[in-house]
Coordinates of C-alpha atoms in Angstrom, one line a residue:
X210 CA 17.4 14.1 6.7
X211 CA 18.7 14.8 2.4
X212 CA 19.0 10.9 0.9
X213 CA 22.1 11.4 -1.4
X214 CA 22.2 8.7 -4.1
X215 CA 24.7 7.3 -2.5
X216 CA 22.9 7.0 0.7
X217 CA 23.3 3.1 1.3
X218 CA 20.8 3.9 4.3
X219 CA 17.6 5.9 2.8
X220 CA 14.7 3.6 3.0
X221 CA 15.1 3.6 7.3
X222 CA 13.3 7.2 7.5
X223 CA 12.5 7.9 3.8
X224 CA 8.7 9.6 3.0
X225 CA 7.6 6.9 0.4
X226 CA 4.5 8.3 -1.7
X227 CA 2.1 5.9 -2.9
X228 CA 1.2 6.5 -6.7
X229 CA -1.3 4.8 -8.1
X230 CA -1.2 6.0 -11.8
X231 CA -4.7 5.8 -13.1
X232 CA -6.0 8.5 -10.7
X233 CA -2.9 10.7 -10.3
X234 CA -3.1 13.1 -13.3
X235 CA -4.1 12.7 -16.9
X236 CA -1.3 13.8 -19.7
X237 CA -2.9 12.5 -22.8
X238 CA -6.5 14.1 -22.2
X239 CA -8.0 10.5 -22.4
X240 CA -9.6 10.4 -18.7
X241 CA -7.2 8.1 -17.4
X242 CA -3.8 8.8 -15.6
X243 CA -1.0 8.7 -16.9
X244 CA 3.0 8.6 -16.9
X245 CA 2.9 11.6 -18.6
X246 CA 1.0 13.4 -15.8
X247 CA 3.2 12.1 -13.5
X248 CA 6.3 13.5 -15.1
X249 CA 4.5 16.8 -15.2
X250 CA 3.7 16.6 -11.4
X251 CA 7.1 16.1 -10.0
X252 CA 7.4 19.5 -8.9
X253 CA 4.6 19.4 -6.7
X254 CA 5.7 15.7 -5.5
X255 CA 9.7 17.7 -4.6
X256 CA 8.5 20.5 -2.9
X257 CA 6.0 18.0 -0.8
X258 CA 9.2 16.5 0.3
X259 CA 9.0 12.9 -0.1
X260 CA 12.2 10.6 -0.8
X261 CA 10.7 8.5 -3.0
X262 CA 7.2 6.8 -5.4
X263 CA 5.3 4.0 -4.7
X264 CA 4.0 3.4 -8.2
X265 CA 1.2 0.7 -8.1
X266 CA 1.2 -1.7 -10.6
X267 CA 1.9 0.3 -14.3
X268 CA 2.0 -3.4 -16.3
X269 CA 0.2 -3.9 -19.1
X270 CA -2.8 -5.7 -17.9
X271 CA -6.3 -6.1 -18.6
X272 CA -7.1 -4.2 -15.3
X273 CA -9.4 -6.6 -13.7
X274 CA -8.1 -5.8 -10.3
X275 CA -6.9 -2.3 -11.0
X276 CA -3.3 -3.7 -12.7
X277 CA -2.7 -6.3 -9.4
X278 CA -3.6 -8.8 -13.0
X279 CA 0.3 -8.0 -14.7
X280 CA 0.0 -9.3 -18.2
X281 CA 3.4 -8.5 -18.8
X282 CA 6.1 -6.8 -16.2
X283 CA 8.4 -5.9 -18.9
X284 CA 5.6 -3.7 -20.9
X285 CA 4.2 -0.9 -19.7
X286 CA -0.1 -0.9 -19.7
X287 CA -0.7 1.5 -23.1
X288 CA -3.2 3.3 -21.2
X289 CA -0.2 5.0 -18.8
X290 CA 2.8 5.1 -21.3
X291 CA 5.4 3.1 -22.7
X292 CA 8.1 1.4 -21.1
X293 CA 10.4 4.2 -23.1
X294 CA 8.6 7.2 -20.2
X295 CA 8.6 4.7 -17.5
X296 CA 12.7 4.8 -17.8
X297 CA 12.4 9.3 -18.4
X298 CA 10.0 9.5 -14.8
X299 CA 12.4 7.1 -13.0
X300 CA 15.3 9.5 -14.4
X301 CA 14.0 12.7 -14.0
X302 CA 12.7 12.0 -10.4
X303 CA 16.2 10.8 -9.1
X304 CA 17.4 14.3 -10.7
X305 CA 15.0 15.8 -7.8
X306 CA 16.1 13.5 -5.1
X307 CA 12.8 11.3 -5.3
X308 CA 14.0 7.7 -6.0
X309 CA 11.0 4.9 -7.6
X310 CA 9.7 1.9 -6.1
X311 CA 7.6 -0.3 -8.2
X312 CA 4.8 -3.2 -7.0
X313 CA 5.5 -7.0 -7.8
X314 CA 2.9 -9.3 -7.8
X315 CA 4.2 -12.6 -6.8
X316 CA 1.0 -14.6 -5.9
X317 CA -0.7 -15.0 -9.4
X318 CA -0.8 -13.7 -12.9
X319 CA -3.2 -12.1 -14.6
X320 CA -5.4 -14.7 -16.9
X321 CA -4.2 -13.2 -19.9
X322 CA -0.5 -13.7 -19.1
X323 CA 1.3 -15.8 -21.8
X324 CA 1.8 -18.9 -19.6
X325 CA -2.1 -19.2 -18.2
X326 CA -2.4 -19.1 -21.8
X327 CA -0.1 -21.6 -22.5
X328 CA -1.5 -24.0 -20.4
X329 CA -5.1 -23.8 -20.9
X330 CA -3.8 -25.3 -24.3
X331 CA -2.5 -27.2 -23.3
X332 CA -4.7 -29.7 -21.3
X333 CA -4.3 -31.2 -18.2
X334 CA -0.9 -33.1 -17.1
X335 CA 1.2 -30.7 -19.3
X336 CA 4.2 -29.1 -17.9
X337 CA 2.9 -25.4 -18.9
X338 CA 0.0 -26.3 -16.3
X339 CA 2.5 -27.0 -13.5
X340 CA 3.5 -23.4 -13.5
X341 CA 0.1 -22.8 -11.5
X342 CA -2.3 -24.9 -9.8
X343 CA -4.5 -27.1 -11.6
X344 CA -6.3 -29.9 -10.1
X345 CA -9.1 -32.5 -10.8
X346 CA -12.6 -31.6 -8.8
X347 CA -14.1 -34.1 -6.5
X348 CA -16.8 -36.4 -6.6
X349 CA -17.6 -38.9 -10.2
X350 CA -17.9 -36.4 -12.2
X351 CA -14.6 -33.8 -11.0
X352 CA -18.0 -30.8 -10.2
X353 CA -16.8 -30.6 -7.0
X354 CA -14.4 -28.3 -6.2
X355 CA -10.9 -29.3 -5.1
X356 CA -10.9 -27.2 -1.4
X357 CA -13.7 -24.9 0.6
X358 CA -10.6 -22.2 0.7
X359 CA -12.2 -18.8 0.6
X360 CA -11.0 -15.7 -2.2
X361 CA -10.0 -12.5 -0.3
X362 CA -12.4 -10.9 -3.1
X363 CA -15.4 -13.2 -1.4
X364 CA -16.1 -16.8 -2.6
X365 CA -14.4 -19.7 -3.9
X366 CA -11.2 -19.7 -5.0
X367 CA -10.9 -22.6 -7.7
X368 CA -12.5 -22.1 -11.0
X369 CA -13.4 -24.4 -13.4
X370 CA -11.7 -24.9 -17.4
X371 CA -13.4 -26.3 -20.1
X372 CA -11.2 -28.8 -22.6
X373 CA -10.7 -28.2 -26.0
X374 CA -14.4 -30.5 -26.8
X375 CA -16.1 -28.4 -24.3
X376 CA -16.6 -30.2 -22.0
X377 CA -15.9 -29.6 -18.1
X378 CA -11.7 -29.7 -17.3
X379 CA -9.7 -29.2 -14.2
X380 CA -10.1 -26.5 -11.6
X381 CA -7.3 -24.3 -11.0
X382 CA -6.3 -21.5 -8.1
X383 CA -6.9 -18.4 -7.8
X384 CA -6.9 -16.7 -4.2
X385 CA -8.3 -13.8 -5.3
X386 CA -10.3 -13.1 -8.6
X387 CA -11.2 -15.7 -11.2
X388 CA -8.6 -13.7 -13.6
X389 CA -5.7 -13.5 -11.1
X390 CA -4.6 -17.6 -11.1
X391 CA -2.1 -18.2 -8.5
X392 CA 1.5 -19.3 -9.3
X393 CA 2.9 -22.6 -8.1
X394 CA 6.1 -21.5 -6.3
X395 CA 7.8 -24.7 -6.3
X396 CA 8.3 -24.8 -9.8
X397 CA 11.7 -23.5 -10.8
X398 CA 10.4 -21.5 -13.3
X399 CA 8.7 -19.4 -11.2
X400 CA 11.8 -18.7 -9.4
X401 CA 13.4 -17.9 -12.3
X402 CA 10.7 -15.3 -14.0
X403 CA 10.6 -12.8 -11.0
X404 CA 14.1 -13.2 -10.3
X405 CA 14.7 -11.8 -13.8
X406 CA 11.4 -9.5 -13.5
X407 CA 13.6 -7.9 -10.0
X408 CA 17.1 -7.7 -12.5
X409 CA 15.6 -6.2 -15.9
X410 CA 13.7 -3.0 -12.9
X411 CA 16.6 -3.0 -10.9
X412 CA 18.4 -2.4 -14.1
X413 CA 16.3 0.7 -15.1
X414 CA 17.2 2.2 -11.7
X415 CA 14.6 1.7 -9.7
X416 CA 15.2 1.3 -6.1
X417 CA 13.4 -0.7 -4.6
X418 CA 10.1 -3.1 -4.9
X419 CA 7.4 -3.3 -3.3
X420 CA 5.7 -7.0 -2.7
X421 CA 2.1 -7.3 -3.2
X422 CA 0.6 -10.1 -0.9
X423 CA 4.3 -11.4 0.1
X424 CA 2.7 -14.2 2.6
X425 CA 0.6 -16.2 0.5
X426 CA 2.6 -17.4 -2.0
X427 CA 3.8 -21.1 -0.9
X428 CA 1.0 -23.3 -0.7
X429 CA 0.6 -27.2 1.1
X430 CA 0.7 -29.2 -2.1
X431 CA -1.7 -31.6 -0.3
X432 CA -4.4 -29.1 -0.4
X433 CA -5.4 -29.2 2.9
X434 CA -9.0 -27.6 4.1
X435 CA -8.8 -24.6 6.4
X436 CA -9.0 -25.0 9.8
X437 CA -12.2 -24.4 11.7
X438 CA -12.4 -21.2 12.8
X439 CA -11.3 -20.4 15.5
X440 CA -9.2 -23.4 15.6
X441 CA -5.2 -23.0 16.4
X442 CA -3.1 -23.7 13.6
X443 CA 0.6 -23.9 14.0
X444 CA 2.9 -21.3 13.3
X445 CA 3.6 -22.1 8.7
X446 CA 0.7 -24.7 8.9
X447 CA -1.5 -22.2 7.5
X448 CA -2.4 -24.2 3.5
X449 CA -2.0 -21.0 2.2
X450 CA -0.6 -17.8 4.6
X451 CA 2.6 -17.6 6.1
X452 CA 4.6 -21.0 5.3
X453 CA 8.0 -21.4 6.2
X454 CA 9.1 -22.0 2.7
X455 CA 8.2 -18.8 1.9
X456 CA 11.4 -17.0 3.4
X457 CA 13.7 -19.1 1.1
X458 CA 12.6 -16.9 -1.6
X459 CA 12.9 -13.9 0.0
X460 CA 16.3 -14.7 0.5
X461 CA 17.0 -15.1 -3.0
X462 CA 15.7 -12.0 -3.6
X463 CA 17.5 -10.3 -0.8
X464 CA 20.8 -11.6 -3.1
X465 CA 19.3 -10.6 -6.3
X466 CA 18.7 -6.7 -4.7
X467 CA 22.5 -7.1 -2.8
X468 CA 24.4 -7.6 -6.5
X469 CA 23.5 -4.1 -7.5
X470 CA 25.6 -1.0 -5.9
X471 CA 23.7 1.1 -3.8
X472 CA 20.5 -0.3 -1.6
X473 CA 17.9 -1.5 -3.4
X474 CA 15.3 -1.9 -0.5
X475 CA 12.1 -5.3 -0.5
X476 CA 9.0 -3.6 0.6
X477 CA 6.6 -6.4 1.4
X478 CA 3.0 -6.0 1.8
X479 CA 2.9 -8.6 4.9
X480 CA -0.9 -9.1 6.5
X481 CA 0.1 -10.9 9.3
X482 CA -1.9 -11.0 13.1
X483 CA 1.6 -12.7 15.0
X484 CA 4.8 -9.7 15.5
X485 CA 6.9 -12.5 16.1
X486 CA 6.2 -13.6 12.6
X487 CA 6.5 -10.7 11.1
X488 CA 9.8 -9.7 12.4
X489 CA 10.9 -12.9 10.7
X490 CA 10.5 -11.5 7.2
X491 CA 12.5 -8.6 7.8
X492 CA 15.8 -10.6 9.8
X493 CA 18.7 -9.5 7.5
X494 CA 19.0 -11.4 5.2
X495 CA 15.3 -10.6 3.5
X496 CA 13.2 -8.0 3.1
X497 CA 14.5 -4.3 3.9
X498 CA 11.0 -3.4 5.4
X499 CA 7.4 -4.4 5.3
X500 CA 3.7 -2.4 6.0
X501 CA 2.8 -2.4 9.6
X502 CA -1.1 -2.4 8.7
X503 CA -1.5 -3.2 12.6
X504 CA -0.8 0.8 13.4
X505 CA -3.2 1.5 10.3
X506 CA -6.4 -0.9 11.8
X507 CA -6.3 1.0 14.5
X508 CA -9.4 3.4 16.0
X509 CA -8.8 7.0 17.5
X510 CA -7.8 6.0 20.4
X511 CA -4.9 6.8 22.5
X512 CA -4.3 3.0 24.5
X513 CA -5.1 1.6 21.3
X514 CA -2.3 3.2 19.2
X515 CA 0.2 3.3 21.8
X516 CA 0.1 -0.3 21.8
X517 CA 0.4 -1.3 18.2
X518 CA 3.7 1.5 18.7
X519 CA 4.9 -0.3 21.2
X520 CA 4.1 -3.8 19.6
X521 CA 5.6 -2.7 16.4
X522 CA 8.6 -1.1 18.0
X523 CA 9.5 -4.3 20.4
X524 CA 8.6 -6.3 17.0
X525 CA 11.0 -4.7 14.5
X526 CA 13.6 -4.1 17.0
X527 CA 14.3 -7.6 17.3
X528 CA 15.8 -7.5 13.4
X529 CA 17.9 -4.8 13.9
X530 CA 14.6 -3.5 11.0
X531 CA 13.1 0.4 11.0
X532 CA 9.2 0.2 11.4
X533 CA 6.4 2.0 8.5
X534 CA 4.2 4.1 9.4
X535 CA 0.8 4.3 7.2
X536 CA -2.9 5.9 7.8
X537 CA -4.0 4.3 4.4
X538 CA -3.7 3.4 0.6
X539 CA -5.4 2.4 -2.1
X540 CA -7.3 -0.3 -0.3
X541 CA -8.1 1.2 2.9
X542 CA -10.6 4.2 4.0
X543 CA -9.4 7.7 3.7
X544 CA -8.5 8.8 7.1
X545 CA -10.9 11.9 6.8
X546 CA -13.9 9.8 6.4
X547 CA -12.9 6.9 8.9
X548 CA -12.2 8.9 11.7
X549 CA -15.1 10.5 11.5
X550 CA -16.9 7.7 12.4
X551 CA -18.1 6.1 15.8
X552 CA -15.8 2.8 14.9
X553 CA -12.7 4.7 13.8
X554 CA -10.9 1.4 12.9
X555 CA -10.6 -0.7 9.4
X556 CA -11.2 -4.3 8.5
X557 CA -11.7 -5.4 5.0
X558 CA -14.7 -8.0 6.5
X559 CA -16.8 -4.3 8.7
X560 CA -16.0 -2.6 5.2
X561 CA -20.1 -0.7 4.3
X562 CA -21.1 1.4 2.5
X563 CA -24.2 4.2 4.3
X564 CA -22.2 4.5 7.8
X565 CA -22.3 7.9 9.0
X566 CA -19.2 10.4 9.5
X567 CA -18.6 13.1 10.2
X568 CA -16.1 15.0 7.8
X569 CA -15.0 18.0 10.0
X570 CA -14.0 15.4 13.1
X571 CA -12.7 13.1 10.8
X572 CA -10.6 16.0 9.4
X573 CA -9.7 17.6 12.8
X574 CA -8.2 13.3 13.4
X575 CA -6.7 13.1 10.2
X576 CA -4.4 16.2 11.0
X577 CA -3.2 14.8 14.1
X578 CA -2.8 11.6 12.9
X579 CA -0.4 12.9 10.3
X580 CA 1.4 14.8 12.9
X581 CA 2.0 11.7 15.0
X582 CA 2.7 9.4 12.1
X583 CA 5.8 11.6 10.8
X584 CA 7.2 12.0 14.6
X585 CA 7.2 8.3 14.7
X586 CA 10.7 6.4 14.3
X587 CA 11.0 4.8 10.5
X588 CA 9.6 5.5 7.3
X589 CA 6.6 7.1 6.4
X590 CA 4.2 5.8 4.0
X591 CA 1.4 8.6 2.4
X592 CA -1.3 7.6 0.0
X593 CA -1.4 10.2 -2.6
X594 CA -4.3 12.9 -2.0
X595 CA -4.1 12.2 1.3
X596 CA -1.9 15.0 1.6
X597 CA -4.7 17.3 0.3
X598 CA -7.4 15.8 3.3
X599 CA -9.6 13.7 0.2
X600 CA -12.7 11.9 2.1
X601 CA -13.8 8.8 0.5
X602 CA -16.2 9.3 -2.1
X603 CA -19.1 6.5 -0.8
X604 CA -21.7 7.5 -3.4
X605 CA -19.8 6.6 -6.5
X606 CA -23.2 5.5 -9.2
X607 CA -22.6 1.6 -8.6
X608 CA -22.3 1.3 -12.9
X609 CA -18.9 2.7 -12.4
X610 CA -17.6 0.9 -9.3
X611 CA -14.3 -1.5 -11.6
X612 CA -13.7 -2.6 -8.1
X613 CA -13.9 -7.3 -7.9
X614 CA -14.2 -6.6 -4.1
X615 CA -18.2 -5.2 -5.7
X616 CA -18.9 -7.3 -7.4
X617 CA -18.0 -10.6 -5.9
X618 CA -19.7 -8.8 -2.6
X619 CA -23.2 -9.1 -4.5
X620 CA -22.7 -5.1 -4.2
X621 CA -22.3 -5.6 -0.2
X622 CA -19.0 -4.6 0.3
X623 CA -18.5 -1.3 -1.5
X624 CA -15.2 -2.1 -2.7
X625 CA -12.1 0.5 -2.9
X626 CA -12.7 3.0 -5.8
X627 CA -14.1 5.3 -3.2
X628 CA -10.7 5.7 -2.0
X629 CA -9.2 5.8 -6.2
X630 CA -11.4 8.7 -7.4
X631 CA -9.1 10.9 -9.8
X632 CA -6.9 13.8 -7.8
X633 CA -8.0 17.7 -8.1
X634 CA -5.1 19.6 -9.0
X635 CA -6.8 22.8 -10.4
X636 CA -10.0 25.2 -11.1
X637 CA -13.4 25.1 -9.5
X638 CA -15.1 22.0 -11.2
X639 CA -14.7 18.5 -12.7
X640 CA -11.9 17.0 -13.5
X641 CA -10.5 19.7 -11.4
X642 CA -7.2 19.7 -13.5
X643 CA -6.7 16.0 -13.4
X644 CA -7.4 16.4 -17.4
X645 CA -8.2 18.2 -19.6
X646 CA -11.0 20.9 -19.1
X647 CA -14.2 18.8 -20.9
X648 CA -12.8 15.6 -20.5
X649 CA -14.3 12.8 -17.8
X650 CA -12.3 11.4 -16.1
X651 CA -12.4 7.2 -15.7
X652 CA -13.8 7.6 -12.1
X653 CA -16.4 10.7 -11.5
X654 CA -15.1 13.0 -9.0
X655 CA -17.1 15.3 -6.2
X656 CA -18.5 18.4 -7.5
X657 CA -17.5 20.4 -4.3
X658 CA -13.4 19.3 -4.1
X659 CA -12.8 23.4 -5.5
X660 CA -11.5 23.8 -2.0
X661 CA -9.7 20.4 -2.0
X662 CA -7.4 21.0 -4.6
X663 CA -3.6 21.5 -4.7
X664 CA -4.2 25.1 -6.6
X665 CA -6.4 25.9 -3.7
X666 CA -4.5 25.1 -0.7
X667 CA -0.8 25.7 -1.7
X668 CA -1.1 29.3 -0.4
X669 CA -3.4 28.8 2.5
X670 CA -1.6 28.6 5.9
X671 CA -4.4 26.3 7.8
X672 CA -4.5 24.0 4.4
X673 CA -4.4 19.9 4.6
X674 CA -1.2 20.3 2.1
X675 CA 0.7 23.4 3.9
X676 CA 0.3 21.2 6.9
X677 CA 2.0 18.0 5.1
X678 CA 4.6 20.4 3.9
X679 CA 5.4 21.7 6.6
X680 CA 5.7 18.3 8.8
X681 CA 7.9 17.2 6.3
X682 CA 10.2 20.0 5.8
X683 CA 10.5 20.0 9.4
X684 CA 11.0 16.0 9.3
X685 CA 14.2 16.6 7.3
X686 CA 14.9 19.1 9.2
X687 CA 15.2 18.0 12.1
X688 CA 18.3 15.0 13.5
X689 CA 15.6 13.9 16.3
X690 CA 13.3 13.0 13.6
X691 CA 13.5 9.6 11.1
X692 CA 15.0 6.4 12.3
X693 CA 16.2 6.1 15.9
X694 CA 14.8 5.9 19.5
X695 CA 11.4 6.9 21.2
X696 CA 10.6 7.6 24.8
X697 CA 7.2 8.4 26.0
X698 CA 6.4 10.5 28.3
X699 CA 3.8 11.1 30.7
X700 CA 0.6 12.3 30.2
X701 CA -2.7 12.1 31.2
X702 CA -5.4 9.2 29.6
X703 CA -6.2 9.9 26.4
X704 CA -2.7 11.8 25.7
X705 CA 0.0 10.6 24.0
X706 CA 3.1 12.4 24.3
X707 CA 6.3 11.4 23.2
X708 CA 10.1 12.9 22.6
X709 CA 12.4 12.1 19.8
X710 CA 15.6 14.0 19.7
X711 CA 14.9 17.4 21.7
X712 CA 11.2 17.5 19.3
X713 CA 7.9 16.8 21.6
X714 CA 4.9 15.0 20.3
X715 CA 2.0 15.8 21.8
X716 CA -2.0 14.2 20.8
X717 CA -4.4 14.9 22.6
X718 CA -7.4 12.6 21.7
X719 CA -9.8 13.5 24.3
X720 CA -12.3 15.4 24.5
X721 CA -10.9 18.8 26.3
X722 CA -8.2 20.7 26.1
X723 CA -5.3 19.7 27.6
X724 CA -2.0 21.5 29.1
X725 CA 0.9 21.2 27.2
X726 CA 3.9 19.7 29.1
X727 CA 7.2 22.0 29.3
X728 CA 8.8 23.8 26.5
X729 CA 10.8 25.9 24.5
X730 CA 8.8 26.9 21.5
X731 CA 6.1 24.8 19.1
X732 CA 7.2 24.0 16.0
X733 CA 4.1 22.9 14.2
X734 CA -0.1 22.3 15.5
X735 CA -2.5 20.4 13.5
X736 CA -4.9 23.0 14.6
X737 CA -4.4 26.5 16.5
X738 CA -3.2 26.4 20.3
X739 CA -5.9 27.4 23.0
X740 CA -3.9 29.6 25.2
X741 CA -1.1 27.4 25.5
X742 CA -3.5 24.2 25.6
X743 CA -3.5 21.8 23.3
X744 CA -7.5 21.7 21.8
X745 CA -9.0 18.4 20.9
X746 CA -8.6 16.0 18.1
X747 CA -5.1 18.2 17.7
X748 CA -1.6 17.5 18.0
X749 CA 1.5 19.8 18.0
X750 CA 5.4 19.6 18.0
X751 CA 7.6 21.5 21.0
X752 CA 10.9 22.0 21.2
X753 CA 12.0 20.1 23.9
X754 CA 12.7 22.8 27.3
X755 CA 16.1 23.6 27.4
X756 CA 16.8 23.7 24.1
X757 CA 17.5 26.7 21.6

């Protein structure tokens, strides 16, 4: 379905493409992707068939965590360009029918943010410190950490300050890196500032806000210790995850979004196992949608994928919200690599380097997974480079890895930079058109990516890029795809078969070819059919029998 600028339901079945600016395209030749590079590639994104672009943080930042440590929400980082360029990009994309979604990180700011610098200078007990979680340490000298909460990046969630006289001072909370101090969401300044940030970007024409770490903002002010592993936690009672007070924040944000003409959407990054608690964020007066990580984390297994699809649709049905479907993002091992492993599920806790993968098998499965996700009801998110079939780069030299997850694990966790390597656009050697010839990108590209460039794939009918372009064009043209209902069809064990209107999607996750159901024609297949049978690790879209 084509979504004109005035369409209030555009978000319910939109195809949204994630742009990690630093790695997308380098327009000024310094080795770092920037807004000029994105603007130069807008025709490519139009031809791909996306409805919106989601930009990971492009704000002024020291880049301690890839831009998720924001120093100023009202300024573009100089490495990426200027605010005027961002405004031009938003307008130019919209002229091509592409909306813009920007990232907001409400849980924390950079330790270089003016608020935090003022808090350090003002000292204990000051109003400036009340915007954060400063706390005395335990023990007679205050040297004990206030709690034993564990950082999402590994290690402690507390860092001790140094007072102006050089003596050890209070501790401050950071659920992520020390350079990302957590904000105190009981403080009215924090509420007012974020609502103003929303208005700042809505005033500049963005169509939506992606909310980072959306379930972590509110903390129990009593700072209790975490429950023992495996212990039951009452809903809403975790010290810093999914607390009930969060819903008041997003109701206030929804009022801001709804005050603008057209639909300005709120999209949450909500990592929760409880489907009902997840769906509560999608009630009509809160967020519009949230990322569906349950599906993304599943192994290449028909029963597991179907169970996840059913859980997802059931939870969303209760609140009248559309589901979202995604195979990867800037934090997750790329599908081509992950689906080629013996354990093809994803979890941060088990991400390790040196795990064998079969890239040929992974690519077959990633192609089939692309057709499955594009056929499911709701909106579809694509991470840049997945449409090119890029693998995870797992041999980055340790000295170039910048992800704090790698450093804080002592090098055990490979980090997330392997899926953030700059895109290959053209040519037969690095930097493959990402930057001018002779310029070294901020992360090195593999030497063997010539066949994976957008240029090499553009006119190849068998390429991953062609598959994505054809799938997205059909998804837009077929009334049965996008938002709506799903009906499961009878299928052999290991095969998924579903109907969306008069379009059938069949996915073979077994090791043998399977017969296709009765149909009037083949619309698209991820792999050539085997005499009318669907090969292993392949998917096909079919016209239902009895339709023209």
